[in-house]
Every structure is written in structure tokens, then in C-alpha cells.
């Protein structure tokens, strides 16, 4: 694959990381409309009681109108960031590599922008940096109607794109869980993540 189009989402999931790994550059879709029930303001982690959704509250605009994604603001009146960070720590403190990345994760959550899309781009950079996925990143100037990008952003009713199992926290209790945030593979596989991503979807 050469360039891949990605809708910036909250800590992109492992399946999206597979496609990013096999690309040479990224084009971030910033000109689309905001759609609910997508990964734009949601990600999933493996928690003690099973798959846990982390949702970012947003300030809702007028109903009935198509709202630009890049105009959506995070509702900082709710203490969601503290809750999310605590949930991530609780879920992954026993994973092999969490302590290695913990300080940087905490620093990330200390500086959250007002704009949802800006925060999502920050979380994307966090994952790419720590997974050493160095890619040229460009921003769209007009809307790109890309089928793969649409599939990767949908949190519900998207065709499940299977990946090979890897060792996860709480796997003995809940079995292998997908799709999860890229944090899951980072904390569980650490430096071995690159080799894992490379071995997925060999046809790409």
C-alpha cells in the first residue's frame, strides 16, 4: 500500500494500525461531517470485566444539520479525561510494557485541546511515535470519499476485519478480544508490535 486515508479517531484501533503499518504515508480526513456511533469520540480497551468503551463527551451543535467534524469541541465540563486515564491504568498496569510508556501517557492527558479532531490527531501521533511507525502525514483540503476509511471509523455494524490473536490482559477470563485501541497492542507487545502488524493481512 502507498498512501492510506484515515479519519482521525480516539487512539486508533489495532486493525487501523495494521493498515497504517503497510502504508508509506497517511492522509488525515478532516473535511468530513461528524457522525455519531463511530471511533471519532470512542475507543475500546480490555478491562477486568471485559471490553470497555471509553467515550469522549462532546458539545452538541444544532440538530438536523450536517456538522463539520473539525468544528466539534470536547465537553471539558465533564471529568472524562481523569476517568479514562484511571481506566487505562487499571486495565493495563499488569501488562508487560505499561510501566515503560506510563509517564508519556500521563503527559499526553495533561494537555488536551478543545477540538476533538486535534485531540484525536495527538493520540494518533502518540501511538505512531511509540510504535516507531514513522509516516509522512498530510491533511485533506477537501472531502475524500474513501471506502476503507469509512469502514475503519465505524464503531458499530462495520464488517469485522479479523486479526491474529496475541497475548492480552484478562485473556484467560474473556478470551481474545477485538477490535481494541492501539494502546492494547502497545502495552502488551511493546517493541514486538511492528513484527506483529507486519504479519497481518499479507495480501495488502
CSV table of C-alpha atoms in Angstrom, one decimal:
chain,number,residue,atom,x,y,z
A,1,UNK,CA,0.0,0.0,0.0
A,2,UNK,CA,1.1,3.6,-0.6
A,3,UNK,CA,-0.9,6.4,1.0
A,4,UNK,CA,-3.9,5.5,3.2
A,5,UNK,CA,-6.7,7.8,4.2
A,6,UNK,CA,-7.6,7.8,7.9
A,7,UNK,CA,-10.4,9.6,9.8
A,8,UNK,CA,-8.6,10.7,13.0
A,9,UNK,CA,-10.1,8.7,15.8
A,10,UNK,CA,-9.5,8.3,19.5
A,11,UNK,CA,-6.5,6.1,19.9
A,12,UNK,CA,-6.9,4.3,16.6
A,13,UNK,CA,-7.6,0.6,16.9
A,14,UNK,CA,-5.2,-2.3,16.1
A,15,UNK,CA,-6.9,-3.0,12.7
A,16,UNK,CA,-6.3,0.6,11.6
A,17,UNK,CA,-2.7,0.2,12.8
A,18,UNK,CA,-2.2,-2.8,10.5
A,19,UNK,CA,-3.2,-0.7,7.5
A,20,UNK,CA,-1.1,2.2,8.6
A,21,UNK,CA,1.9,-0.1,9.1
A,22,UNK,CA,1.5,-1.3,5.5
A,23,UNK,CA,1.3,2.2,4.1
A,24,UNK,CA,4.0,4.7,3.2
A,25,UNK,CA,2.1,7.8,4.2
A,26,UNK,CA,-1.2,9.0,5.8
A,27,UNK,CA,-3.8,11.4,4.6
A,28,UNK,CA,-5.9,12.5,7.5
A,29,UNK,CA,-9.6,13.2,6.6
A,30,UNK,CA,-10.5,16.5,8.3
A,31,UNK,CA,-13.2,17.8,5.9
A,32,UNK,CA,-16.0,15.2,6.6
A,33,UNK,CA,-19.1,15.6,8.7
A,34,UNK,CA,-19.3,14.4,12.3
A,35,UNK,CA,-21.1,11.1,12.7
A,36,UNK,CA,-22.2,9.5,15.9
A,37,UNK,CA,-21.6,5.9,16.8
A,38,UNK,CA,-18.0,6.0,15.4
A,39,UNK,CA,-14.5,5.9,16.7
A,40,UNK,CA,-14.3,9.7,16.4
A,41,UNK,CA,-15.0,10.0,20.1
A,42,UNK,CA,-14.7,6.4,21.3
A,43,UNK,CA,-12.2,3.7,21.8
A,44,UNK,CA,-12.2,0.3,23.5
A,45,UNK,CA,-9.8,-1.3,26.0
A,46,UNK,CA,-9.6,-4.8,27.6
A,47,UNK,CA,-10.7,-4.3,31.2
A,48,UNK,CA,-11.2,-6.7,34.1
A,49,UNK,CA,-14.9,-7.1,33.3
A,50,UNK,CA,-14.5,-7.4,29.6
A,51,UNK,CA,-14.4,-5.0,26.7
A,52,UNK,CA,-14.8,-1.4,27.9
A,53,UNK,CA,-15.8,1.6,25.9
A,54,UNK,CA,-14.2,5.0,26.6
A,55,UNK,CA,-16.4,7.8,25.3
A,56,UNK,CA,-15.4,11.4,25.0
A,57,UNK,CA,-18.3,13.8,25.7
A,58,UNK,CA,-18.7,16.4,23.0
A,59,UNK,CA,-20.6,19.7,22.9
A,60,UNK,CA,-23.6,19.0,20.7
A,61,UNK,CA,-24.5,21.5,18.0
A,62,UNK,CA,-27.8,22.1,16.3
A,63,UNK,CA,-29.7,19.0,15.4
A,64,UNK,CA,-30.7,18.3,11.8
A,65,UNK,CA,-27.6,19.9,10.3
A,66,UNK,CA,-24.5,18.4,8.9
A,67,UNK,CA,-21.8,19.4,11.4
A,68,UNK,CA,-18.2,19.5,10.2
A,69,UNK,CA,-16.0,17.1,12.2
A,70,UNK,CA,-13.3,19.7,12.6
A,71,UNK,CA,-15.8,22.0,14.4
A,72,UNK,CA,-16.7,19.6,17.2
A,73,UNK,CA,-15.5,20.6,20.6
A,74,UNK,CA,-14.8,18.4,23.6
A,75,UNK,CA,-17.1,18.9,26.6
A,76,UNK,CA,-14.5,19.6,29.3
A,77,UNK,CA,-17.2,20.3,31.9
A,78,UNK,CA,-17.2,16.5,32.5
A,79,UNK,CA,-14.2,14.9,34.2
A,80,UNK,CA,-13.9,12.3,31.4
A,81,UNK,CA,-10.1,12.5,31.0
A,82,UNK,CA,-9.3,11.6,34.6
A,83,UNK,CA,-11.8,8.7,34.3
A,84,UNK,CA,-10.3,7.5,31.0
A,85,UNK,CA,-6.7,7.6,32.4
A,86,UNK,CA,-7.7,5.7,35.5
A,87,UNK,CA,-9.5,3.1,33.4
A,88,UNK,CA,-6.5,2.6,31.2
A,89,UNK,CA,-4.1,2.3,34.2
A,90,UNK,CA,-6.4,-0.1,35.9
A,91,UNK,CA,-6.7,-2.3,32.8
A,92,UNK,CA,-3.1,-2.4,31.8
A,93,UNK,CA,-0.9,-1.9,34.9
A,94,UNK,CA,-0.1,-5.6,34.8
A,95,UNK,CA,0.7,-5.7,31.1
A,96,UNK,CA,4.3,-6.3,30.1
A,97,UNK,CA,5.1,-2.8,28.8
A,98,UNK,CA,2.7,-0.4,30.6
A,99,UNK,CA,5.2,1.0,33.0
A,100,UNK,CA,7.6,1.7,30.1
A,101,UNK,CA,5.0,4.1,28.5
A,102,UNK,CA,3.1,5.2,31.6
A,103,UNK,CA,4.9,8.6,32.1
A,104,UNK,CA,4.4,9.6,28.4
A,105,UNK,CA,0.7,8.6,28.6
A,106,UNK,CA,0.2,10.7,31.7
A,107,UNK,CA,1.9,13.7,30.0
A,108,UNK,CA,-0.4,13.3,27.0
A,109,UNK,CA,-3.5,13.6,29.1
A,110,UNK,CA,-2.2,16.7,30.8
A,111,UNK,CA,-2.6,18.8,27.6
A,112,UNK,CA,-5.9,18.1,25.9
A,113,UNK,CA,-7.1,20.5,23.2
A,114,UNK,CA,-10.6,21.9,22.9
A,115,UNK,CA,-11.1,20.4,19.4
A,116,UNK,CA,-11.9,16.7,19.2
A,117,UNK,CA,-10.1,16.3,15.9
A,118,UNK,CA,-6.9,17.9,17.3
A,119,UNK,CA,-7.0,15.6,20.3
A,120,UNK,CA,-7.5,12.5,18.1
A,121,UNK,CA,-4.6,13.6,16.0
A,122,UNK,CA,-2.5,13.9,19.1
A,123,UNK,CA,-3.4,10.4,20.2
A,124,UNK,CA,-2.5,9.1,16.7
A,125,UNK,CA,0.9,10.8,16.9
A,126,UNK,CA,1.4,9.2,20.4
A,127,UNK,CA,0.8,5.7,19.0
A,128,UNK,CA,2.9,6.2,15.9
A,129,UNK,CA,5.8,7.6,17.8
A,130,UNK,CA,5.9,4.8,20.4
A,131,UNK,CA,5.3,2.1,17.8
A,132,UNK,CA,8.0,3.7,15.7
A,133,UNK,CA,5.7,3.9,12.7
A,134,UNK,CA,7.3,6.9,11.1
A,135,UNK,CA,5.0,8.0,8.3
A,136,UNK,CA,4.6,11.2,6.3
A,137,UNK,CA,1.3,12.7,7.4
A,138,UNK,CA,-0.8,15.1,5.3
A,139,UNK,CA,-4.1,16.8,6.0
A,140,UNK,CA,-7.0,16.8,3.5
A,141,UNK,CA,-8.0,20.1,1.8
A,142,UNK,CA,-11.3,18.7,0.6
A,143,UNK,CA,-13.5,15.7,1.3
A,144,UNK,CA,-12.2,12.3,0.3
A,145,UNK,CA,-14.9,9.6,-0.1
A,146,UNK,CA,-12.8,6.6,0.8
A,147,UNK,CA,-14.4,3.2,1.4
A,148,UNK,CA,-11.7,1.8,3.7
A,149,UNK,CA,-11.5,5.0,5.8
A,150,UNK,CA,-15.3,4.8,6.3
A,151,UNK,CA,-15.0,1.1,7.4
A,152,UNK,CA,-12.2,1.8,9.8
A,153,UNK,CA,-14.0,4.7,11.6
A,154,UNK,CA,-17.3,2.9,12.2
A,155,UNK,CA,-17.7,1.6,15.8
A,156,UNK,CA,-21.0,-0.3,15.1
A,157,UNK,CA,-22.1,-2.5,12.2
A,158,UNK,CA,-18.8,-2.5,10.5
A,159,UNK,CA,-17.6,-5.7,8.9
A,160,UNK,CA,-15.3,-7.4,11.4
A,161,UNK,CA,-11.7,-7.5,10.0
A,162,UNK,CA,-10.1,-10.3,11.9
A,163,UNK,CA,-6.5,-10.2,13.2
A,164,UNK,CA,-4.3,-12.9,14.7
A,165,UNK,CA,-4.6,-13.3,18.4
A,166,UNK,CA,-1.8,-12.0,20.7
A,167,UNK,CA,-1.5,-12.2,24.4
A,168,UNK,CA,-3.8,-9.7,26.1
A,169,UNK,CA,-4.5,-8.9,29.8
A,170,UNK,CA,-7.5,-10.8,31.1
A,171,UNK,CA,-7.4,-13.1,28.1
A,172,UNK,CA,-7.7,-16.2,30.3
A,173,UNK,CA,-11.0,-14.7,31.6
A,174,UNK,CA,-12.6,-13.3,28.4
A,175,UNK,CA,-10.6,-14.8,25.5
A,176,UNK,CA,-9.0,-12.8,22.7
A,177,UNK,CA,-10.9,-9.5,22.2
A,178,UNK,CA,-11.0,-7.3,19.2
A,179,UNK,CA,-11.1,-4.6,17.9
A,180,UNK,CA,-9.3,-2.7,20.7
A,181,UNK,CA,-7.4,0.6,20.9
A,182,UNK,CA,-3.9,0.6,19.7
A,183,UNK,CA,-2.9,1.1,23.3
A,184,UNK,CA,-3.7,-2.6,23.8
A,185,UNK,CA,-1.1,-3.9,21.4
A,186,UNK,CA,1.4,-1.3,22.6
A,187,UNK,CA,1.1,-2.2,26.2
A,188,UNK,CA,1.0,-6.0,25.6
A,189,UNK,CA,3.7,-6.4,22.8
A,190,UNK,CA,5.8,-3.2,23.1
A,191,UNK,CA,8.7,-3.3,20.7
A,192,UNK,CA,7.4,-6.5,19.1
A,193,UNK,CA,4.3,-4.7,17.8
A,194,UNK,CA,5.9,-3.9,14.5
A,195,UNK,CA,6.6,-7.5,13.6
A,196,UNK,CA,3.1,-8.4,14.7
A,197,UNK,CA,1.5,-5.7,12.5
A,198,UNK,CA,3.7,-6.8,9.5
A,199,UNK,CA,2.3,-10.3,9.7
A,200,UNK,CA,-1.3,-9.3,9.4
A,201,UNK,CA,-3.2,-9.2,6.1
A,202,UNK,CA,-0.2,-10.3,4.0
A,203,UNK,CA,-2.3,-9.6,0.8
A,204,UNK,CA,-2.1,-5.9,1.4
